[in-house]
CSV table of C-alpha atoms and ligand atoms in Angstrom, one decimal:
chain,number,residue,atom,x,y,z
A,1,MET,CA,-19.6,-3.1,-14.9
A,2,ILE,CA,-17.3,-6.0,-15.7
A,3,ILE,CA,-17.3,-7.6,-19.1
A,4,LYS,CA,-15.6,-11.0,-19.2
A,5,LEU,CA,-14.4,-11.8,-22.6
A,6,LYS,CA,-14.1,-15.3,-24.2
A,7,GLN,CA,-10.6,-16.7,-24.5
A,8,GLN,CA,-8.7,-15.8,-27.6
A,9,SER,CA,-11.1,-13.1,-28.6
A,10,PRO,CA,-9.7,-11.2,-31.7
A,11,HIS,CA,-8.0,-8.0,-30.7
A,12,LYS,CA,-9.9,-6.1,-33.4
A,13,GLN,CA,-13.3,-7.0,-31.8
A,14,ILE,CA,-12.0,-6.1,-28.3
A,15,GLU,CA,-10.9,-2.7,-29.7
A,16,HIS,CA,-14.3,-2.2,-31.4
A,17,LEU,CA,-16.1,-2.8,-28.1
A,18,THR,CA,-13.7,-0.6,-26.2
A,19,ASN,CA,-14.1,2.2,-28.7
A,20,TRP,CA,-17.9,1.9,-28.6
A,21,LEU,CA,-17.8,2.2,-24.8
A,22,THR,CA,-15.4,5.2,-24.7
A,23,ARG,CA,-17.5,7.0,-27.3
A,24,GLN,CA,-20.2,6.9,-24.7
A,25,LYS,CA,-17.9,8.6,-22.2
A,26,PHE,CA,-17.1,5.4,-20.1
A,27,ARG,CA,-13.6,4.8,-19.0
A,28,VAL,CA,-12.5,1.3,-19.9
A,29,HIS,CA,-9.9,-0.6,-18.1
A,30,LEU,CA,-8.5,-3.7,-19.9
A,31,SER,CA,-7.0,-6.4,-17.8
A,32,GLU,CA,-5.4,-9.3,-19.6
A,33,GLY,CA,-4.6,-12.2,-17.4
A,34,GLU,CA,-3.1,-15.6,-18.3
A,35,PHE,CA,-6.6,-17.2,-18.3
A,36,GLU,CA,-9.0,-14.3,-18.6
A,37,THR,CA,-9.4,-11.0,-20.3
A,38,ILE,CA,-11.6,-8.5,-18.5
A,39,LEU,CA,-13.0,-5.1,-19.5
A,40,GLY,CA,-13.8,-2.9,-16.5
A,41,VAL,CA,-16.3,-0.2,-17.4
A,42,ILE,CA,-16.2,2.9,-15.2
A,43,GLY,CA,-19.0,5.4,-15.2
A,44,ASP,CA,-22.8,5.3,-14.7
A,45,THR,CA,-23.6,2.1,-16.5
A,46,SER,CA,-27.2,2.0,-15.5
A,47,ALA,CA,-28.4,2.8,-19.0
A,48,LEU,CA,-26.3,0.1,-20.6
A,49,ASP,CA,-28.2,-2.9,-21.9
A,50,VAL,CA,-26.5,-6.0,-20.3
A,51,HIS,CA,-28.3,-8.4,-22.6
A,52,ALA,CA,-27.2,-6.6,-25.8
A,53,ILE,CA,-23.6,-6.7,-24.6
A,54,GLU,CA,-23.9,-10.4,-23.5
A,55,GLY,CA,-25.1,-11.1,-27.0
A,56,LEU,CA,-21.8,-10.1,-28.6
A,57,GLU,CA,-19.7,-12.9,-30.0
A,58,ILE,CA,-16.6,-12.1,-27.8
A,59,VAL,CA,-18.5,-11.7,-24.5
A,60,GLU,CA,-18.7,-14.5,-22.0
A,61,GLN,CA,-20.4,-12.7,-19.2
A,62,VAL,CA,-21.4,-9.3,-18.0
A,63,ILE,CA,-21.4,-8.5,-14.2
A,64,ARG,CA,-22.7,-5.4,-12.7
A,65,ILE,CA,-20.7,-4.4,-9.7
A,66,SER,CA,-22.2,-2.6,-6.8
A,67,GLU,CA,-19.1,-1.5,-5.0
A,68,PRO,CA,-18.2,2.2,-5.5
A,69,PHE,CA,-14.5,1.3,-6.0
A,70,LYS,CA,-13.7,0.0,-9.4
A,71,ALA,CA,-10.0,0.0,-10.4
A,72,VAL,CA,-8.9,-1.4,-7.1
A,73,ASN,CA,-11.6,-4.0,-7.2
A,74,ARG,CA,-10.5,-7.6,-7.5
A,75,LYS,CA,-13.5,-8.2,-9.8
A,76,PHE,CA,-11.8,-5.9,-12.3
A,77,HIS,CA,-8.4,-7.6,-11.9
A,78,PRO,CA,-8.7,-11.1,-10.5
A,79,VAL,CA,-5.0,-11.7,-10.1
A,80,ASP,CA,-2.9,-10.2,-7.4
A,81,SER,CA,-1.0,-7.0,-8.4
A,82,VAL,CA,2.7,-7.3,-8.0
A,83,MET,CA,4.7,-4.1,-7.4
A,84,THR,CA,8.3,-3.4,-8.0
A,85,ALA,CA,10.2,-0.8,-5.9
A,86,GLY,CA,14.0,-0.4,-6.2
A,87,GLY,CA,14.4,-4.0,-7.4
A,88,ALA,CA,12.3,-5.5,-4.6
A,89,GLN,CA,8.8,-6.9,-5.2
A,90,ILE,CA,5.7,-7.0,-3.2
A,91,GLY,CA,2.4,-8.8,-3.8
A,92,GLY,CA,1.4,-12.0,-5.5
A,93,GLY,CA,3.5,-14.2,-3.1
A,94,HIS,CA,6.4,-11.7,-2.8
A,95,PHE,CA,6.7,-10.7,0.9
A,96,ALA,CA,8.1,-7.3,1.9
A,97,LEU,CA,9.8,-6.9,5.3
A,98,ILE,CA,10.1,-3.1,5.7
A,99,ALA,CA,12.0,-1.9,8.7
A,100,GLY,CA,13.6,1.2,10.0
A,101,PRO,CA,13.2,4.1,12.4
A,102,CYS,CA,10.1,6.2,12.8
A,103,SER,CA,12.3,9.3,12.0
A,104,VAL,CA,15.6,9.6,10.3
A,105,GLU,CA,17.7,11.4,13.0
A,106,SER,CA,21.3,11.4,11.9
A,107,TYR,CA,23.8,9.7,9.6
A,108,GLU,CA,25.0,7.4,12.3
A,109,GLN,CA,21.5,6.4,13.4
A,110,ILE,CA,20.1,5.6,9.9
A,111,MET,CA,23.3,3.7,8.9
A,112,GLU,CA,23.4,1.6,12.0
A,113,VAL,CA,19.8,0.7,11.7
A,114,ALA,CA,19.9,0.1,7.9
A,115,ARG,CA,22.9,-2.3,8.2
A,116,ALA,CA,21.3,-4.1,11.1
A,117,VAL,CA,17.9,-4.6,9.4
A,118,LYS,CA,19.5,-5.6,6.2
A,119,ALA,CA,21.5,-8.3,7.9
A,120,ALA,CA,18.4,-9.5,9.7
A,121,GLY,CA,16.6,-10.0,6.3
A,122,ALA,CA,14.6,-6.8,5.8
A,123,THR,CA,13.8,-6.1,2.1
A,124,MET,CA,13.2,-2.4,2.4
A,125,LEU,CA,14.3,0.5,4.7
A,126,ARG,CA,11.8,2.9,6.1
A,127,GLY,CA,12.5,6.3,7.7
A,128,GLY,CA,10.4,9.4,8.2
A,129,ALA,CA,11.8,12.7,7.0
A,130,PHE,CA,8.6,14.8,7.1
A,131,LYS,CA,6.9,13.8,10.3
A,132,PRO,CA,3.2,14.4,11.0
A,133,ARG,CA,3.3,15.1,14.7
A,134,THR,CA,0.3,15.7,17.0
A,135,SER,CA,2.2,18.5,18.7
A,136,PRO,CA,3.8,21.3,16.8
A,137,TYR,CA,6.5,21.4,19.5
A,138,ASP,CA,7.6,17.8,18.8
A,139,PHE,CA,10.4,16.9,16.4
A,140,GLN,CA,9.1,17.5,12.9
A,141,GLY,CA,11.7,15.5,11.0
A,142,LEU,CA,15.0,16.4,9.2
A,143,LYS,CA,13.0,17.0,6.0
A,144,ALA,CA,15.1,17.2,2.8
A,145,GLU,CA,18.2,16.3,4.8
A,146,GLY,CA,16.5,13.2,6.1
A,147,LEU,CA,15.7,12.1,2.6
A,148,GLU,CA,19.4,12.6,1.7
A,149,LEU,CA,20.5,10.4,4.6
A,150,LEU,CA,18.0,7.7,3.4
A,151,ARG,CA,19.6,7.9,0.0
A,152,GLN,CA,23.0,7.4,1.5
A,153,ALA,CA,21.7,4.4,3.4
A,154,LYS,CA,20.3,3.0,0.2
A,155,ALA,CA,23.5,3.5,-1.6
A,156,GLU,CA,25.4,1.6,1.0
A,157,THR,CA,23.0,-1.3,1.8
A,158,GLY,CA,21.1,-1.5,-1.5
A,159,LEU,CA,17.8,-1.5,0.4
A,160,PRO,CA,15.0,0.3,-1.4
A,161,ILE,CA,13.6,3.2,0.7
A,162,VAL,CA,10.2,4.1,2.0
A,163,SER,CA,9.3,7.6,3.3
A,164,GLU,CA,6.2,9.7,4.0
A,165,ILE,CA,5.2,12.7,1.9
A,166,MET,CA,3.0,15.3,3.6
A,167,ASN,CA,2.9,18.0,0.9
A,168,ILE,CA,2.6,17.4,-2.8
A,169,ASN,CA,4.9,20.4,-3.4
A,170,HIS,CA,7.7,18.1,-2.1
A,171,LEU,CA,7.2,15.5,-4.8
A,172,ASP,CA,10.5,16.4,-6.5
A,173,LEU,CA,12.4,15.7,-3.3
A,174,PHE,CA,11.0,12.2,-3.5
A,175,ASN,CA,12.5,11.4,-6.9
A,176,ASP,CA,14.8,8.7,-5.5
A,177,VAL,CA,12.4,7.4,-2.9
A,178,ASP,CA,11.3,4.0,-4.0
A,179,ILE,CA,7.9,3.9,-2.2
A,180,ILE,CA,6.1,7.1,-1.2
A,181,GLN,CA,4.1,6.7,2.0
A,182,VAL,CA,0.8,8.5,2.7
A,183,GLY,CA,0.3,8.6,6.4
A,184,ALA,CA,-2.8,7.8,8.3
A,185,ARG,CA,-3.6,11.4,8.8
A,186,ASN,CA,-3.5,12.1,5.1
A,187,MET,CA,-5.5,9.1,3.9
A,188,GLN,CA,-8.3,11.4,2.9
A,189,ASN,CA,-6.2,14.3,1.6
A,190,PHE,CA,-7.8,13.9,-1.8
A,191,ASP,CA,-5.7,16.6,-3.6
A,192,LEU,CA,-2.5,14.8,-2.4
A,193,LEU,CA,-3.9,11.4,-3.6
A,194,ARG,CA,-5.0,12.7,-7.0
A,195,GLU,CA,-1.5,14.2,-7.5
A,196,LEU,CA,0.2,10.9,-6.5
A,197,GLY,CA,-1.7,9.4,-9.4
A,198,ARG,CA,1.1,11.1,-11.5
A,199,ALA,CA,4.0,9.7,-9.4
A,200,ARG,CA,5.9,6.8,-11.0
A,201,GLN,CA,6.7,5.1,-7.7
A,202,PRO,CA,4.3,2.8,-5.7
A,203,VAL,CA,2.3,4.6,-3.0
A,204,LEU,CA,2.0,3.0,0.4
A,205,LEU,CA,-1.4,4.2,1.7
A,206,LYS,CA,-2.0,3.9,5.4
A,207,ARG,CA,-5.5,3.5,6.7
A,208,GLY,CA,-6.8,6.5,8.6
A,209,LEU,CA,-7.2,6.3,12.4
A,210,ALA,CA,-11.0,6.4,12.1
A,211,ASN,CA,-11.6,5.2,8.5
A,212,THR,CA,-13.5,2.1,7.3
A,213,ILE,CA,-12.1,-0.4,4.9
A,214,LYS,CA,-14.3,0.9,2.2
A,215,GLU,CA,-12.9,4.5,2.7
A,216,LEU,CA,-9.4,3.1,2.4
A,217,LEU,CA,-10.2,1.5,-0.9
A,218,MET,CA,-11.9,4.7,-2.1
A,219,SER,CA,-8.7,6.6,-1.3
A,220,ALA,CA,-6.6,4.1,-3.2
A,221,GLU,CA,-9.1,4.5,-6.1
A,222,TYR,CA,-8.1,8.2,-6.3
A,223,VAL,CA,-4.4,7.2,-7.0
A,224,LEU,CA,-5.4,4.6,-9.5
A,225,ALA,CA,-7.9,6.8,-11.2
A,226,GLY,CA,-5.1,9.4,-11.4
A,227,GLY,CA,-3.0,7.0,-13.5
A,228,ASN,CA,-0.7,5.2,-10.9
A,229,PRO,CA,-1.7,1.6,-10.7
A,230,ASN,CA,0.7,0.9,-7.8
A,231,VAL,CA,-0.8,1.3,-4.4
A,232,ILE,CA,0.1,-0.8,-1.4
A,233,LEU,CA,-2.6,-0.8,1.3
A,234,CYS,CA,-1.5,-0.6,4.9
A,235,GLU,CA,-3.4,-1.5,8.0
A,236,ARG,CA,-1.8,0.4,10.9
A,237,GLY,CA,-4.5,0.1,13.6
A,238,ILE,CA,-7.7,2.1,14.2
A,239,ARG,CA,-8.9,4.1,17.1
A,240,THR,CA,-11.3,2.2,19.4
A,241,PHE,CA,-12.4,2.5,23.0
A,242,GLU,CA,-9.4,0.5,24.1
A,243,THR,CA,-6.7,2.4,26.0
A,244,TYR,CA,-4.1,-0.3,26.8
A,245,THR,CA,-2.8,-0.1,23.2
A,246,ARG,CA,-2.2,3.0,21.1
A,247,ASN,CA,-4.7,1.8,18.5
A,248,THR,CA,-6.4,-1.5,17.8
A,249,LEU,CA,-4.9,-3.7,15.1
A,250,ASP,CA,-7.8,-4.7,12.8
A,251,ILE,CA,-6.5,-8.0,11.7
A,252,SER,CA,-9.7,-8.8,9.9
A,253,ALA,CA,-8.8,-5.9,7.5
A,254,VAL,CA,-6.2,-8.2,6.0
A,255,PRO,CA,-8.4,-11.0,4.6
A,256,VAL,CA,-11.2,-8.6,3.8
A,257,LEU,CA,-8.9,-6.2,1.8
A,258,LYS,CA,-7.4,-9.2,0.0
A,259,GLU,CA,-10.8,-10.5,-0.9
A,260,LEU,CA,-12.1,-7.1,-2.2
A,261,SER,CA,-8.9,-5.9,-3.9
A,262,HIS,CA,-6.0,-7.1,-5.9
A,263,LEU,CA,-3.6,-4.6,-4.3
A,264,PRO,CA,-0.9,-5.9,-1.8
A,265,VAL,CA,-1.7,-5.5,1.9
A,266,VAL,CA,1.0,-4.6,4.5
A,267,VAL,CA,0.5,-4.5,8.2
A,268,ASP,CA,2.2,-2.0,10.5
A,269,PRO,CA,2.0,-3.5,14.0
A,270,SER,CA,4.2,-0.8,15.5
A,271,HIS,CA,1.7,2.1,15.2
A,272,ALA,CA,-1.1,-0.3,15.8
A,273,CYS,CA,-0.2,-1.1,19.4
A,274,GLY,CA,2.5,1.4,20.3
A,275,ILE,CA,4.3,-1.0,22.6
A,276,ALA,CA,7.5,-2.7,21.4
A,277,ARG,CA,7.0,-5.9,23.4
A,278,HIS,CA,3.7,-6.6,21.7
A,279,VAL,CA,4.9,-6.0,18.1
A,280,PRO,CA,6.2,-9.5,17.5
A,281,ALA,CA,2.9,-11.2,18.4
A,282,LEU,CA,0.9,-8.8,16.1
A,283,SER,CA,3.4,-9.2,13.3
A,284,LEU,CA,3.1,-13.0,13.4
A,285,ALA,CA,-0.7,-12.7,13.5
A,286,ALA,CA,-0.6,-10.5,10.4
A,287,VAL,CA,1.6,-12.9,8.5
A,288,ALA,CA,-0.7,-15.8,9.4
A,289,ALA,CA,-3.7,-13.8,8.2
A,290,GLY,CA,-2.1,-13.4,4.8
A,291,ALA,CA,-0.4,-10.0,4.8
A,292,ASP,CA,1.9,-9.4,1.9
A,293,GLY,CA,4.3,-7.5,4.1
A,294,LEU,CA,5.1,-5.9,7.4
A,295,MET,CA,6.3,-2.5,8.3
A,296,ILE,CA,8.2,-2.4,11.6
A,297,GLU,CA,9.8,0.4,13.5
A,298,VAL,CA,13.4,-0.4,14.5
A,299,HIS,CA,15.8,2.0,16.4
A,300,ASN,CA,19.4,1.4,17.5
A,301,THR,CA,18.7,3.2,20.9
A,302,PRO,CA,14.8,3.3,21.3
A,303,GLU,CA,15.1,5.1,24.7
A,304,LYS,CA,16.8,8.0,22.9
A,305,ALA,CA,14.5,8.1,19.8
A,306,LEU,CA,13.1,11.5,18.8
A,307,SER,CA,9.8,9.8,17.9
A,308,ASP,CA,8.0,6.6,18.7
A,309,GLY,CA,10.7,5.0,20.8
A,310,ALA,CA,8.3,3.1,22.9
A,311,GLN,CA,7.1,1.0,20.0
A,312,SER,CA,10.5,0.6,18.3
A,313,LEU,CA,12.3,-2.7,18.4
A,314,ARG,CA,16.1,-3.0,19.0
A,315,PRO,CA,18.0,-4.5,16.0
A,316,SER,CA,18.5,-7.8,18.0
A,317,GLN,CA,14.7,-8.0,18.7
A,318,PHE,CA,14.0,-7.4,15.0
A,319,GLU,CA,16.4,-10.1,14.0
A,320,ALA,CA,14.6,-12.6,16.3
A,321,LEU,CA,11.2,-11.5,14.9
A,322,ALA,CA,12.4,-11.8,11.3
A,323,ARG,CA,13.3,-15.4,11.9
A,324,GLN,CA,9.9,-16.1,13.4
A,325,VAL,CA,8.2,-14.4,10.5
A,326,ARG,CA,10.0,-16.7,8.1
A,327,ARG,CA,8.8,-19.7,10.1
A,328,VAL,CA,5.2,-18.6,10.2
A,329,ARG,CA,5.3,-17.8,6.5
A,330,GLU,CA,6.4,-21.4,5.8
A,331,ALA,CA,3.8,-22.8,8.1
A,332,VAL,CA,0.9,-21.1,6.4
A,333,GLN,CA,2.1,-21.7,2.9
A,334,PRO,CA,-0.8,-23.5,1.0
B,401,LIG,C1,4.9,6.5,10.5
B,401,LIG,O1,4.9,5.6,9.7
B,401,LIG,O2,5.8,6.9,11.2
B,401,LIG,C2,3.6,7.2,10.8
B,401,LIG,C3,3.5,8.5,11.2
B,401,LIG,O3,2.5,6.4,10.6
B,401,LIG,P1,0.9,6.7,10.7
B,401,LIG,O4,0.6,7.6,9.6
B,401,LIG,O5,0.4,5.3,10.5
B,401,LIG,O6,0.6,7.2,12.1
B,402,LIG,MN1,6.2,6.3,13.8
């Protein structure tokens, strides 16, 4: 349930109402925007008398919400959430261009890519250290050493870093990681999500291969309910009957997610199609559709990459794409 309060309601009365609700075991989420103040009431509100609450002096309107997701719901929080990671911002008009290799492979590789993407205009550096691979015989990532190499790349370039966590026992290793990624395969690892509610960094939550938009939002809800308000949603393609591309980019997820939720939405066109030459077209489509950011795989020598080489752009291709992204962003500016 959403309780919209009248402007300039006295704090004492807001507190009084909040206490009355919490005494009845509801969780109350206060959102104070520039123009409106909203109380989000979480719990089974079916027994609450809407008319009695509407009768209170400070209440403008009471809205029952039917969606099962609450804290991530835009109705709870009408303004876009803006997240800060290592000095960079995302959401509410701040665009994030996240680029880097699928996997961190060596000092030389991550440094070369980091310098190149920074020069091209990337705002954050990605790199996998713990890799969720379909085959146990494939490269599994450099693990803690990979995170250390990312830290060194951050120290040199100043780019905030994004890396995937697979096991909550590794959380300490992620202390200096600016954004913690939850991969598509872990989107419904509820224990992991709940624990990430205790992390202080934003979580970049990727949509599962076969998950609906509602399921993605419910997973984000776990992190917010656990106490971390900073989740970035990521559309990275879903599995369909199509075989020409690795997955199918669900571009409609961008406006739908932005309508339903206040959280920033990032698109990963690399995993969505799996083919480097199609990454630019999908990137531009995502930007035009209103994405708050892109996450793009870039490798200095894609033909030698230890993972996802076929979908990785060369630095020069990324540079050309970054220029086009800026032009499309300007073109679609309201
Ligand atoms: C990745 O970002 O390298 C990755 C494994 O992504 P996804 O979880 O979307 O497959
Ligand atoms: Mn990858």
